[in-house]
Amino acid sequence: MVGPDLTFHGDRELDGSLVDLAVNVRLRTPPPWLATVLIEEIGRLGDYPDPTAATAAIAAHHDVDPVMVLPTAGGAEAFTLLARAGLGVRPLIIHPQFTEPEAALLAAGSQPERWILPPESGFALDPAAVPTGPDLVVVGNPTNPTGVLHRAVDLLTLAHPDRTLVVDEAFMDAVPGESESLISPTMPGMLVLRSLTKTWGLAGLRAGYVIGDPGLVARLRDQQPPWSVSALALAAMVAICTPRGAAEAQAAAEQYATDRAHLVTGLTRLGLPVIASQAPFVLVRAWAGARAALRERGYAVRRGETFPGLGPEWIRIAVRDTVTSDAFLAALADAMDHR
């Protein structure tokens, strides 16, 4: 049996004519003040990129030692480095979640196991049920595509001296206060991956970073090609770690929460089961033809069947402003009336 396409991502739902509810990027372009930082950096593009300033800024922002920080070309590079570093001989991926870590491990010759959380529990994590044998465990928080925010105390239960715990926190900056993050001054056996793509409209720039156990971070750094993170991405990291960047990220997270509640209320009124989300998207159990019906009405949503543990009746919907959500809900209601 052919499994889900792990290389499929939300941008492939788009064709230029549809309203985009498939990609979880908040802005089409960076905010003007951040764009100015990037424009000013263009005058220095003749120099090779130096991650020193970005590393220090990220470390100060999260109150960790710089040896715990590795800037990366987005979260995707971090997963590739993780796979190449060979941090586990028996990796396990907790699904449903972002498929890139499993795809990267497979490309590196590993055969990761899957632990699939059931929809009946709202895709909640029961750490006591997770197999104890794997020496590398990868989990998202909040998880893509479910939006579930796992408790930090439960995630910490998954860590032990003979295991590397990797937590994908690509959407944690969309959670007010970043509650349940595992980033701390001491992170033995743990790595946290972050992305700056979503909140800041930087998908085309590729900006992210890893924070964690200095020894593990060093092993990832050893696998990273020279100058893989561009000077523009490094400049963005420095700017985002300023008080202005932190304040804007917090305001965006609070706005996400308001707009998400509006969308969830509308979906609930339509009688559709919605998974409780703390992310800038919601996962909905609709019907197998929902995605195609919405495309006919001008809307792109993320299909569910490419995520292990989900089927074609699931769709992921990005949180947008209330006007966009109301128009989408009207289209969805029409699709339900005509199915």
PDB file of C-alpha atoms in Angstrom, residues 176 251-265 319-322 325:
ATOM      1  CA  PRO A 176       0.537  34.086  23.781  1.00  0.00           C
ATOM      2  CA  ALA A 251       0.422  41.203  19.748  1.00  0.00           C
ATOM      3  CA  ALA A 252       0.157  38.912  16.709  1.00  0.00           C
ATOM      4  CA  ALA A 253      -0.330  35.886  18.963  1.00  0.00           C
ATOM      5  CA  GLU A 254      -3.149  37.631  20.818  1.00  0.00           C
ATOM      6  CA  GLN A 255      -4.803  38.607  17.532  1.00  0.00           C
ATOM      7  CA  TYR A 256      -4.509  35.024  16.317  1.00  0.00           C
ATOM      8  CA  ALA A 257      -6.356  33.848  19.431  1.00  0.00           C
ATOM      9  CA  THR A 258      -9.218  36.287  18.792  1.00  0.00           C
ATOM     10  CA  ASP A 259      -9.497  35.480  15.100  1.00  0.00           C
ATOM     11  CA  ARG A 260      -9.244  31.729  15.744  1.00  0.00           C
ATOM     12  CA  ALA A 261     -12.093  31.864  18.256  1.00  0.00           C
ATOM     13  CA  HIS A 262     -14.251  33.612  15.639  1.00  0.00           C
ATOM     14  CA  LEU A 263     -13.484  30.938  13.048  1.00  0.00           C
ATOM     15  CA  VAL A 264     -14.082  28.083  15.485  1.00  0.00           C
ATOM     16  CA  THR A 265     -17.441  29.551  16.505  1.00  0.00           C
ATOM     17  CA  VAL A 319      -6.718  31.493  10.697  1.00  0.00           C
ATOM     18  CA  ARG A 320      -7.262  34.780   8.897  1.00  0.00           C
ATOM     19  CA  ASP A 321      -9.062  38.036   9.741  1.00  0.00           C
ATOM     20  CA  THR A 322     -12.749  37.799  10.564  1.00  0.00           C
ATOM     21  CA  SER A 325     -13.221  33.826   7.719  1.00  0.00           C
TER      22      SER A 325
END
